[in-house]
Amino acid sequence: MSPVLLEPVVPLSARRRTVPRWLRRTTGPLFLLVLWQVSSATGMLPSDVLASPGTIAGTASGLFQDGTLPHAMLVSVQRVLNGLLIGGVVGVGLALISGLSRLGEDLVDATVQMLRSIPWVGMIPLFIIWMGIGEAPKIALIALGVAFHLYLNVYAGIRGVDAQLIEAGNSLGLGRWGLIRHVVLPGALPGAMTGLRYSLATAWLALVFGETINADDGIGFLLNRAREFFQTDVIVVCLIVYAVLGLLADFIVRTLERLLLQWRPTFTGT
């Protein structure tokens, strides 16, 4: 009797995906871009309301060639990195104090929760009075928004560690610092990465507010100057740069998540 050849089993989700995923993800943006260009070309969307994609592309090319946009991007990225570093150290440090110790929680958590209820954008006038109109208030605004997100997520990650893992560590003879190093901190890492993603989004939002107020350089400075001269093409270029930088930062964090959290199974959709 001849052997029966069995066809390989193909998952149902793989059979449904006849169109490449990258093509499906770009369909919506490409449709909006074509609609935008057609509306501008036919006069349905006046240039004084919103410049056409072709005009915006030409403006972006010009700003890149004369060095204006690269310099502004460098200044803005430096502000975000400085604010992220300061806010990250403060937020993670307070979360460790509050999450690892009941005494620390009693001393820190109530104060942080009280300050968190204050809109951080409302601190701009005080920062200007305290620090002037230079770099310090812009970085402080970014650091403030970053610190709260990281604190909440790292604290929740620490307190969300499974108690059975702690008991298993105790049974293996791990001391307090051994438990923190080998059980608590790895268990809190997913929450920390989530907090980092939220923090980066807040950092770019804080940068927009900070750079449009008393800024003399950076992407926000270009945005504010373009508003004064009704240059919608420059405004859109600056907004696109903000969006691209934000997506790039999110991509970096997602890559770190895949590298650091390989042990955690996740659901990717059907």
Short mmCIF file of C-alpha atoms in Angstrom, two decimals:
data_model
loop_
_atom_site.label_atom_id
_atom_site.label_comp_id
_atom_site.label_asym_id
_atom_site.label_seq_id
_atom_site.Cartn_x
_atom_site.Cartn_y
_atom_site.Cartn_z
CA MET A 1 0.00 0.00 0.00
CA SER A 2 1.49 3.29 -1.10
CA PRO A 3 2.08 5.91 1.62
CA VAL A 4 -0.42 8.75 1.85
CA LEU A 5 1.12 12.19 1.41
CA LEU A 6 -0.37 14.73 3.77
CA GLU A 7 -0.47 18.38 2.84
CA PRO A 8 1.04 20.75 5.40
CA VAL A 9 -1.51 22.38 7.64
CA VAL A 10 -1.76 26.11 6.99
CA PRO A 11 -3.26 28.25 9.77
CA LEU A 12 -6.56 29.87 8.93
CA SER A 13 -5.16 33.33 9.72
CA ALA A 14 -2.34 32.77 7.18
CA ARG A 15 -4.81 31.67 4.48
CA ARG A 16 -6.86 34.83 4.95
CA ARG A 17 -3.87 37.15 4.58
CA THR A 18 -3.55 37.19 0.81
CA VAL A 19 -2.63 40.90 0.76
CA PRO A 20 0.72 41.84 2.35
CA ARG A 21 0.27 43.49 5.71
CA TRP A 22 2.46 46.50 4.84
CA LEU A 23 0.21 47.21 1.86
CA ARG A 24 -2.94 47.05 3.98
CA ARG A 25 -1.41 49.40 6.55
CA THR A 26 -0.47 52.00 3.93
CA THR A 27 -3.80 51.99 2.10
CA GLY A 28 -5.49 54.51 4.39
CA PRO A 29 -2.67 57.09 4.47
CA LEU A 30 -2.14 56.83 0.69
CA PHE A 31 -5.86 57.36 0.08
CA LEU A 32 -5.88 60.47 2.25
CA LEU A 33 -2.75 61.77 0.51
CA VAL A 34 -4.30 61.33 -2.96
CA LEU A 35 -7.56 62.93 -1.82
CA TRP A 36 -5.59 65.85 -0.37
CA GLN A 37 -3.64 66.38 -3.61
CA VAL A 38 -6.76 66.17 -5.77
CA SER A 39 -8.61 68.64 -3.55
CA SER A 40 -5.71 71.09 -3.76
CA ALA A 41 -5.33 70.71 -7.54
CA THR A 42 -9.03 71.27 -8.20
CA GLY A 43 -9.24 74.31 -5.91
CA MET A 44 -11.55 72.67 -3.40
CA LEU A 45 -8.85 73.17 -0.76
CA PRO A 46 -7.33 76.69 -1.08
CA SER A 47 -3.59 77.03 -0.51
CA ASP A 48 -4.10 79.69 2.15
CA VAL A 49 -6.08 77.14 4.17
CA LEU A 50 -3.73 74.19 3.62
CA ALA A 51 -0.87 73.83 1.18
CA SER A 52 -0.83 70.91 -1.25
CA PRO A 53 1.36 67.85 -0.64
CA GLY A 54 3.59 68.84 -3.55
CA THR A 55 4.18 72.30 -2.09
CA ILE A 56 4.89 70.82 1.33
CA ALA A 57 7.39 68.36 -0.15
CA GLY A 58 9.19 71.22 -1.92
CA THR A 59 9.26 73.28 1.27
CA ALA A 60 10.64 70.34 3.27
CA SER A 61 13.35 69.79 0.66
CA GLY A 62 14.34 73.45 0.81
CA LEU A 63 14.47 73.48 4.61
CA PHE A 64 16.65 70.38 4.56
CA GLN A 65 19.02 71.70 1.93
CA ASP A 66 19.70 74.99 3.70
CA GLY A 67 20.22 73.19 7.03
CA THR A 68 17.34 74.88 8.85
CA LEU A 69 15.29 71.75 9.52
CA PRO A 70 18.17 69.42 10.50
CA HIS A 71 19.44 71.98 13.03
CA ALA A 72 15.96 72.49 14.47
CA MET A 73 15.46 68.72 14.74
CA LEU A 74 18.79 68.32 16.54
CA VAL A 75 17.88 71.00 19.09
CA SER A 76 14.43 69.49 19.72
CA VAL A 77 15.76 65.94 20.07
CA GLN A 78 18.37 67.14 22.57
CA ARG A 79 15.64 68.76 24.65
CA VAL A 80 13.57 65.58 24.65
CA LEU A 81 16.54 63.41 25.59
CA ASN A 82 17.57 65.72 28.44
CA GLY A 83 14.02 65.90 29.78
CA LEU A 84 13.57 62.14 29.39
CA LEU A 85 16.80 61.44 31.28
CA ILE A 86 15.97 63.76 34.18
CA GLY A 87 12.33 62.72 34.38
CA GLY A 88 13.25 59.05 34.04
CA VAL A 89 15.73 59.15 36.91
CA VAL A 90 13.23 60.97 39.15
CA GLY A 91 10.20 58.86 38.19
CA VAL A 92 11.91 55.47 38.38
CA GLY A 93 13.73 56.41 41.58
CA LEU A 94 10.53 57.44 43.34
CA ALA A 95 8.74 54.33 42.04
CA LEU A 96 11.46 52.08 43.46
CA ILE A 97 11.29 53.81 46.82
CA SER A 98 7.52 53.63 46.94
CA GLY A 99 7.10 50.19 45.38
CA LEU A 100 9.76 48.28 47.30
CA SER A 101 8.97 49.61 50.76
CA ARG A 102 5.78 50.27 52.68
CA LEU A 103 7.51 53.12 54.50
CA GLY A 104 8.58 54.56 51.15
CA GLU A 105 5.03 54.28 49.86
CA ASP A 106 3.72 56.15 52.90
CA LEU A 107 6.28 58.92 52.43
CA VAL A 108 6.23 59.25 48.62
CA ASP A 109 3.03 57.99 47.01
CA ALA A 110 0.54 60.47 48.47
CA THR A 111 2.73 63.42 47.51
CA VAL A 112 3.25 62.17 43.96
CA GLN A 113 -0.46 61.48 43.50
CA MET A 114 -1.28 64.99 44.72
CA LEU A 115 1.22 66.61 42.34
CA ARG A 116 0.05 64.39 39.48
CA SER A 117 -3.43 65.87 39.69
CA ILE A 118 -2.03 69.28 38.74
CA PRO A 119 -2.03 69.78 34.93
CA TRP A 120 1.65 69.87 34.06
CA VAL A 121 1.01 72.35 31.23
CA GLY A 122 -0.24 74.79 33.85
CA MET A 123 3.27 74.85 35.32
CA ILE A 124 4.64 76.77 32.33
CA PRO A 125 4.11 80.27 33.85
CA LEU A 126 5.82 79.23 37.09
CA PHE A 127 8.71 77.60 35.24
CA ILE A 128 9.24 80.79 33.24
CA ILE A 129 9.21 82.89 36.42
CA TRP A 130 11.57 80.50 38.22
CA MET A 131 13.95 79.62 35.38
CA GLY A 132 13.59 82.37 32.79
CA ILE A 133 12.95 81.78 29.10
CA GLY A 134 15.98 79.68 28.21
CA GLU A 135 16.38 75.92 27.96
CA ALA A 136 15.67 75.12 31.62
CA PRO A 137 11.86 75.59 31.62
CA LYS A 138 11.45 73.56 28.43
CA ILE A 139 13.48 70.64 29.79
CA ALA A 140 11.74 70.89 33.17
CA LEU A 141 8.33 70.70 31.49
CA ILE A 142 9.34 67.56 29.59
CA ALA A 143 10.87 65.99 32.71
CA LEU A 144 7.71 66.67 34.72
CA GLY A 145 5.45 64.91 32.24
CA VAL A 146 7.85 61.98 31.89
CA ALA A 147 8.35 61.45 35.62
CA PHE A 148 4.67 60.90 36.43
CA HIS A 149 4.10 58.30 33.69
CA LEU A 150 7.18 56.33 34.64
CA TYR A 151 6.37 56.50 38.33
CA LEU A 152 2.84 55.14 37.89
CA ASN A 153 3.78 52.31 35.57
CA VAL A 154 6.95 51.20 37.36
CA TYR A 155 5.17 51.34 40.72
CA ALA A 156 2.24 49.31 39.34
CA GLY A 157 4.67 46.84 37.78
CA ILE A 158 6.47 46.29 41.08
CA ARG A 159 3.28 45.85 43.07
CA GLY A 160 1.84 43.61 40.35
CA VAL A 161 4.53 40.93 40.66
CA ASP A 162 2.93 37.56 41.42
CA ALA A 163 3.19 36.73 45.13
CA GLN A 164 3.82 33.09 44.24
CA LEU A 165 7.05 34.13 42.52
CA ILE A 166 8.14 35.85 45.72
CA GLU A 167 7.38 32.70 47.70
CA ALA A 168 9.32 30.62 45.18
CA GLY A 169 12.29 32.95 45.53
CA ASN A 170 12.15 32.68 49.30
CA SER A 171 12.07 28.90 49.09
CA LEU A 172 15.19 29.00 46.91
CA GLY A 173 17.01 30.98 49.56
CA LEU A 174 17.02 34.39 47.93
CA GLY A 175 17.44 37.30 50.32
CA ARG A 176 15.77 40.71 50.03
CA TRP A 177 18.16 42.08 47.43
CA GLY A 178 18.17 38.78 45.57
CA LEU A 179 14.40 38.88 45.32
CA ILE A 180 14.50 42.47 44.09
CA ARG A 181 17.15 41.73 41.48
CA HIS A 182 15.97 38.38 40.17
CA VAL A 183 12.20 38.48 40.73
CA VAL A 184 10.74 41.93 41.37
CA LEU A 185 12.63 44.05 38.83
CA PRO A 186 12.27 41.56 35.93
CA GLY A 187 8.59 41.21 36.79
CA ALA A 188 8.17 45.00 36.75
CA LEU A 189 9.97 45.40 33.42
CA PRO A 190 6.82 45.14 31.22
CA GLY A 191 5.21 47.96 33.21
CA ALA A 192 8.38 50.01 32.92
CA MET A 193 8.45 49.62 29.14
CA THR A 194 4.79 50.63 28.93
CA GLY A 195 5.58 53.67 31.05
CA LEU A 196 8.48 54.53 28.75
CA ARG A 197 6.19 54.51 25.71
CA TYR A 198 3.69 56.79 27.44
CA SER A 199 6.54 58.99 28.63
CA LEU A 200 7.93 59.45 25.14
CA ALA A 201 4.51 60.47 23.83
CA THR A 202 4.18 62.96 26.70
CA ALA A 203 7.71 64.22 26.10
CA TRP A 204 6.92 65.19 22.50
CA LEU A 205 3.66 66.81 23.60
CA ALA A 206 5.49 68.79 26.28
CA LEU A 207 8.09 69.78 23.69
CA VAL A 208 5.38 71.26 21.48
CA PHE A 209 4.09 73.39 24.35
CA GLY A 210 7.56 74.40 25.48
CA GLU A 211 8.91 75.32 22.06
CA THR A 212 5.95 77.43 21.02
CA ILE A 213 6.43 79.68 24.06
CA ASN A 214 9.49 81.95 24.13
CA ALA A 215 11.55 79.62 21.95
CA ASP A 216 14.40 80.92 19.82
CA ASP A 217 15.32 77.63 18.16
CA GLY A 218 13.95 74.18 17.46
CA ILE A 219 11.00 72.80 15.52
CA GLY A 220 8.52 74.72 17.68
CA PHE A 221 10.31 77.96 16.85
CA LEU A 222 9.88 77.27 13.13
CA LEU A 223 6.24 76.39 13.78
CA ASN A 224 5.57 79.58 15.70
CA ARG A 225 7.32 81.76 13.11
CA ALA A 226 5.39 80.11 10.28
CA ARG A 227 2.13 80.83 12.13
CA GLU A 228 2.95 84.53 12.23
CA PHE A 229 3.49 84.61 8.44
CA PHE A 230 0.58 82.22 7.60
CA GLN A 231 2.97 79.66 6.05
CA THR A 232 0.79 76.57 6.14
CA ASP A 233 3.39 74.55 4.24
CA VAL A 234 6.05 75.14 6.91
CA ILE A 235 3.52 74.42 9.66
CA VAL A 236 2.62 71.05 8.13
CA VAL A 237 6.31 70.19 7.64
CA CYS A 238 6.96 70.84 11.34
CA LEU A 239 3.96 68.74 12.34
CA ILE A 240 5.13 65.89 10.11
CA VAL A 241 8.60 66.08 11.68
CA TYR A 242 7.04 65.89 15.16
CA ALA A 243 5.04 62.84 14.07
CA VAL A 244 8.01 61.08 12.44
CA LEU A 245 10.25 61.65 15.46
CA GLY A 246 7.50 60.36 17.74
CA LEU A 247 7.00 57.24 15.61
CA LEU A 248 10.76 56.65 15.51
CA ALA A 249 10.97 56.88 19.30
CA ASP A 250 8.05 54.46 19.65
CA PHE A 251 9.72 52.06 17.22
CA ILE A 252 12.90 52.10 19.32
CA VAL A 253 10.92 51.29 22.48
CA ARG A 254 9.03 48.48 20.69
CA THR A 255 12.37 47.03 19.59
CA LEU A 256 13.63 47.16 23.17
CA GLU A 257 10.47 45.41 24.32
CA ARG A 258 11.02 42.57 21.85
CA LEU A 259 14.62 42.19 23.00
CA LEU A 260 14.05 42.48 26.75
CA LEU A 261 10.68 40.73 27.01
CA GLN A 262 11.24 37.67 24.85
CA TRP A 263 10.16 35.50 27.76
CA ARG A 264 6.65 36.99 27.82
CA PRO A 265 4.11 35.43 25.42
CA THR A 266 1.80 37.98 23.80
CA PHE A 267 -1.31 37.91 21.64
CA THR A 268 -0.68 39.32 18.14
CA GLY A 269 -4.19 39.17 16.68
CA THR A 270 -6.07 36.76 14.43
#
